[in-house]
Amino acid sequence: MLVLSRKKGESIMVGDQIEVKILAVEGDQIKLGILAPKSVKVHRSEIFEAIQEQNKEALATSPNLLSKLKKNK
C-alpha cells in the first residue's frame, strides 16, 4: 500500500486519467473529490461490496427459475 500525505487542495494522480483531490479536512473526516472518466466506476467500498454480493446471488439463480419467469411475461 502506498501511503501519502496531502493537504487541502492537493491531489494525487492514479494513472493518467484519475485525480483524487483533498477538498476539505473536518475533524477526523476528509472530503475527497475524484475526477475520472465516465467509463470508470467509483463506489464507496461498502457499496462496492454490496454490488459484488448481489452479483454473486444473481449468478446462483437457478436457470429453471429464470425460464419460469420468462414464461410468465
Short mmCIF file of N, CA and C in Angstrom, two decimals:
data_model
loop_
_atom_site.label_atom_id
_atom_site.label_comp_id
_atom_site.label_asym_id
_atom_site.label_seq_id
_atom_site.Cartn_x
_atom_site.Cartn_y
_atom_site.Cartn_z
N MET A 1 0.84 -1.17 0.00
CA MET A 1 0.00 0.00 0.00
C MET A 1 0.89 1.24 0.00
N LEU A 2 0.56 2.16 -0.86
CA LEU A 2 1.25 3.44 -0.92
C LEU A 2 0.56 4.40 0.03
N VAL A 3 1.30 5.03 0.92
CA VAL A 3 0.75 5.98 1.87
C VAL A 3 1.33 7.35 1.56
N LEU A 4 0.45 8.33 1.35
CA LEU A 4 0.87 9.68 1.01
C LEU A 4 0.25 10.67 1.98
N SER A 5 0.95 11.77 2.21
CA SER A 5 0.39 12.89 2.97
C SER A 5 0.00 13.96 1.98
N ARG A 6 -1.18 14.50 2.11
CA ARG A 6 -1.67 15.57 1.24
C ARG A 6 -2.38 16.60 2.10
N LYS A 7 -2.35 17.83 1.67
CA LYS A 7 -3.04 18.91 2.34
C LYS A 7 -4.27 19.30 1.53
N LYS A 8 -5.16 20.07 2.15
CA LYS A 8 -6.35 20.56 1.45
C LYS A 8 -5.93 21.25 0.15
N GLY A 9 -6.61 20.90 -0.93
CA GLY A 9 -6.32 21.48 -2.24
C GLY A 9 -5.30 20.69 -3.04
N GLU A 10 -4.57 19.79 -2.40
CA GLU A 10 -3.60 18.97 -3.12
C GLU A 10 -4.29 17.71 -3.66
N SER A 11 -3.63 17.04 -4.57
CA SER A 11 -4.23 15.85 -5.17
C SER A 11 -3.17 14.82 -5.48
N ILE A 12 -3.64 13.65 -5.86
CA ILE A 12 -2.77 12.59 -6.37
C ILE A 12 -3.37 12.11 -7.68
N MET A 13 -2.54 11.56 -8.53
CA MET A 13 -2.99 11.00 -9.81
C MET A 13 -2.88 9.48 -9.74
N VAL A 14 -3.90 8.81 -10.23
CA VAL A 14 -3.90 7.36 -10.37
C VAL A 14 -3.89 7.11 -11.87
N GLY A 15 -2.78 6.64 -12.37
CA GLY A 15 -2.63 6.54 -13.81
C GLY A 15 -2.60 7.95 -14.39
N ASP A 16 -3.05 8.09 -15.62
CA ASP A 16 -3.03 9.42 -16.23
C ASP A 16 -4.42 10.01 -16.42
N GLN A 17 -5.47 9.31 -15.88
CA GLN A 17 -6.82 9.80 -16.08
C GLN A 17 -7.63 9.99 -14.81
N ILE A 18 -7.11 9.57 -13.67
CA ILE A 18 -7.88 9.65 -12.43
C ILE A 18 -7.13 10.55 -11.44
N GLU A 19 -7.83 11.59 -10.97
CA GLU A 19 -7.26 12.50 -9.99
C GLU A 19 -8.10 12.44 -8.72
N VAL A 20 -7.43 12.26 -7.59
CA VAL A 20 -8.08 12.27 -6.29
C VAL A 20 -7.60 13.52 -5.57
N LYS A 21 -8.55 14.41 -5.26
CA LYS A 21 -8.20 15.71 -4.68
C LYS A 21 -8.77 15.83 -3.27
N ILE A 22 -7.99 16.39 -2.36
CA ILE A 22 -8.43 16.65 -1.00
C ILE A 22 -9.22 17.95 -1.02
N LEU A 23 -10.52 17.88 -0.74
CA LEU A 23 -11.37 19.06 -0.78
C LEU A 23 -11.47 19.74 0.57
N ALA A 24 -11.53 18.94 1.64
CA ALA A 24 -11.68 19.52 2.98
C ALA A 24 -11.21 18.52 4.03
N VAL A 25 -10.76 19.05 5.14
CA VAL A 25 -10.41 18.24 6.30
C VAL A 25 -11.24 18.80 7.46
N GLU A 26 -12.12 17.96 8.02
CA GLU A 26 -13.01 18.38 9.09
C GLU A 26 -12.93 17.37 10.22
N GLY A 27 -12.19 17.69 11.26
CA GLY A 27 -12.02 16.76 12.37
C GLY A 27 -11.33 15.51 11.91
N ASP A 28 -11.98 14.35 12.13
CA ASP A 28 -11.38 13.08 11.72
C ASP A 28 -11.89 12.62 10.36
N GLN A 29 -12.53 13.51 9.61
CA GLN A 29 -13.01 13.17 8.27
C GLN A 29 -12.34 14.05 7.23
N ILE A 30 -12.20 13.46 6.05
CA ILE A 30 -11.73 14.25 4.91
C ILE A 30 -12.77 14.12 3.80
N LYS A 31 -12.85 15.11 2.96
CA LYS A 31 -13.72 15.06 1.79
C LYS A 31 -12.82 14.96 0.57
N LEU A 32 -13.08 13.93 -0.23
CA LEU A 32 -12.31 13.69 -1.44
C LEU A 32 -13.14 14.02 -2.67
N GLY A 33 -12.49 14.56 -3.67
CA GLY A 33 -13.10 14.71 -4.98
C GLY A 33 -12.37 13.78 -5.93
N ILE A 34 -13.11 13.05 -6.74
CA ILE A 34 -12.50 12.10 -7.66
C ILE A 34 -12.90 12.46 -9.08
N LEU A 35 -11.91 12.78 -9.89
CA LEU A 35 -12.13 13.07 -11.30
C LEU A 35 -11.69 11.84 -12.09
N ALA A 36 -12.64 11.23 -12.78
CA ALA A 36 -12.34 10.02 -13.53
C ALA A 36 -13.23 9.97 -14.76
N PRO A 37 -12.80 9.27 -15.80
CA PRO A 37 -13.66 9.11 -16.98
C PRO A 37 -14.96 8.41 -16.59
N LYS A 38 -16.03 8.69 -17.31
CA LYS A 38 -17.32 8.07 -17.02
C LYS A 38 -17.26 6.55 -17.11
N SER A 39 -16.30 6.03 -17.85
CA SER A 39 -16.19 4.58 -18.00
C SER A 39 -15.61 3.92 -16.75
N VAL A 40 -15.08 4.71 -15.82
CA VAL A 40 -14.51 4.17 -14.58
C VAL A 40 -15.56 4.29 -13.49
N LYS A 41 -15.96 3.17 -12.93
CA LYS A 41 -16.95 3.17 -11.85
C LYS A 41 -16.25 3.49 -10.54
N VAL A 42 -16.81 4.41 -9.78
CA VAL A 42 -16.26 4.80 -8.49
C VAL A 42 -17.35 4.61 -7.45
N HIS A 43 -17.07 3.77 -6.45
CA HIS A 43 -18.03 3.48 -5.38
C HIS A 43 -17.33 3.52 -4.03
N ARG A 44 -18.08 3.83 -2.98
CA ARG A 44 -17.57 3.62 -1.62
C ARG A 44 -17.41 2.10 -1.46
N SER A 45 -16.47 1.68 -0.61
CA SER A 45 -16.18 0.25 -0.50
C SER A 45 -17.39 -0.56 -0.06
N GLU A 46 -18.21 -0.03 0.86
CA GLU A 46 -19.37 -0.81 1.32
C GLU A 46 -20.40 -0.98 0.21
N ILE A 47 -20.53 0.00 -0.67
CA ILE A 47 -21.44 -0.11 -1.80
C ILE A 47 -20.89 -1.11 -2.81
N PHE A 48 -19.58 -1.04 -3.06
CA PHE A 48 -18.93 -1.99 -3.97
C PHE A 48 -19.14 -3.42 -3.49
N GLU A 49 -18.96 -3.65 -2.19
CA GLU A 49 -19.14 -5.00 -1.63
C GLU A 49 -20.58 -5.47 -1.78
N ALA A 50 -21.55 -4.58 -1.59
CA ALA A 50 -22.96 -4.94 -1.74
C ALA A 50 -23.26 -5.31 -3.20
N ILE A 51 -22.71 -4.57 -4.13
CA ILE A 51 -22.89 -4.87 -5.55
C ILE A 51 -22.31 -6.24 -5.87
N GLN A 52 -21.11 -6.51 -5.35
CA GLN A 52 -20.47 -7.80 -5.60
C GLN A 52 -21.32 -8.95 -5.05
N GLU A 53 -21.89 -8.76 -3.86
CA GLU A 53 -22.73 -9.80 -3.25
C GLU A 53 -23.99 -10.02 -4.08
N GLN A 54 -24.60 -8.94 -4.55
CA GLN A 54 -25.79 -9.09 -5.39
C GLN A 54 -25.46 -9.81 -6.70
N ASN A 55 -24.29 -9.52 -7.25
CA ASN A 55 -23.87 -10.20 -8.48
C ASN A 55 -23.69 -11.70 -8.23
N LYS A 56 -23.10 -12.06 -7.09
CA LYS A 56 -22.93 -13.48 -6.75
C LYS A 56 -24.28 -14.17 -6.60
N GLU A 57 -25.22 -13.48 -5.94
CA GLU A 57 -26.55 -14.05 -5.76
C GLU A 57 -27.25 -14.24 -7.12
N ALA A 58 -27.07 -13.28 -8.01
CA ALA A 58 -27.70 -13.39 -9.33
C ALA A 58 -27.12 -14.57 -10.11
N LEU A 59 -25.82 -14.80 -9.97
CA LEU A 59 -25.19 -15.92 -10.66
C LEU A 59 -25.68 -17.26 -10.12
N ALA A 60 -26.07 -17.27 -8.85
CA ALA A 60 -26.52 -18.51 -8.22
C ALA A 60 -27.99 -18.80 -8.51
N THR A 61 -28.68 -17.90 -9.21
CA THR A 61 -30.09 -18.10 -9.53
C THR A 61 -30.25 -19.30 -10.45
N SER A 62 -31.20 -20.12 -10.13
CA SER A 62 -31.45 -21.34 -10.90
C SER A 62 -31.91 -21.00 -12.32
N PRO A 63 -31.34 -21.66 -13.32
CA PRO A 63 -31.81 -21.46 -14.70
C PRO A 63 -33.29 -21.80 -14.84
N ASN A 64 -33.78 -22.77 -14.06
CA ASN A 64 -35.20 -23.14 -14.10
C ASN A 64 -36.07 -21.97 -13.66
N LEU A 65 -35.64 -21.26 -12.65
CA LEU A 65 -36.39 -20.10 -12.17
C LEU A 65 -36.44 -19.02 -13.24
N LEU A 66 -35.33 -18.81 -13.91
CA LEU A 66 -35.30 -17.81 -14.97
C LEU A 66 -36.24 -18.19 -16.11
N SER A 67 -36.30 -19.47 -16.45
CA SER A 67 -37.20 -19.94 -17.51
C SER A 67 -38.65 -19.71 -17.10
N LYS A 68 -38.98 -19.98 -15.84
CA LYS A 68 -40.34 -19.78 -15.35
C LYS A 68 -40.71 -18.30 -15.41
N LEU A 69 -39.79 -17.44 -15.03
CA LEU A 69 -40.07 -16.01 -15.06
C LEU A 69 -40.30 -15.52 -16.49
N LYS A 70 -39.53 -16.07 -17.41
CA LYS A 70 -39.66 -15.70 -18.81
C LYS A 70 -41.02 -16.09 -19.35
N LYS A 71 -41.51 -17.28 -18.98
CA LYS A 71 -42.79 -17.78 -19.45
C LYS A 71 -43.96 -16.96 -18.91
N ASN A 72 -43.79 -16.40 -17.71
CA ASN A 72 -44.88 -15.63 -17.07
C ASN A 72 -45.03 -14.24 -17.66
N LYS A 73 -44.14 -13.79 -18.51
CA LYS A 73 -44.25 -12.45 -19.10
C LYS A 73 -45.23 -12.40 -20.21
#
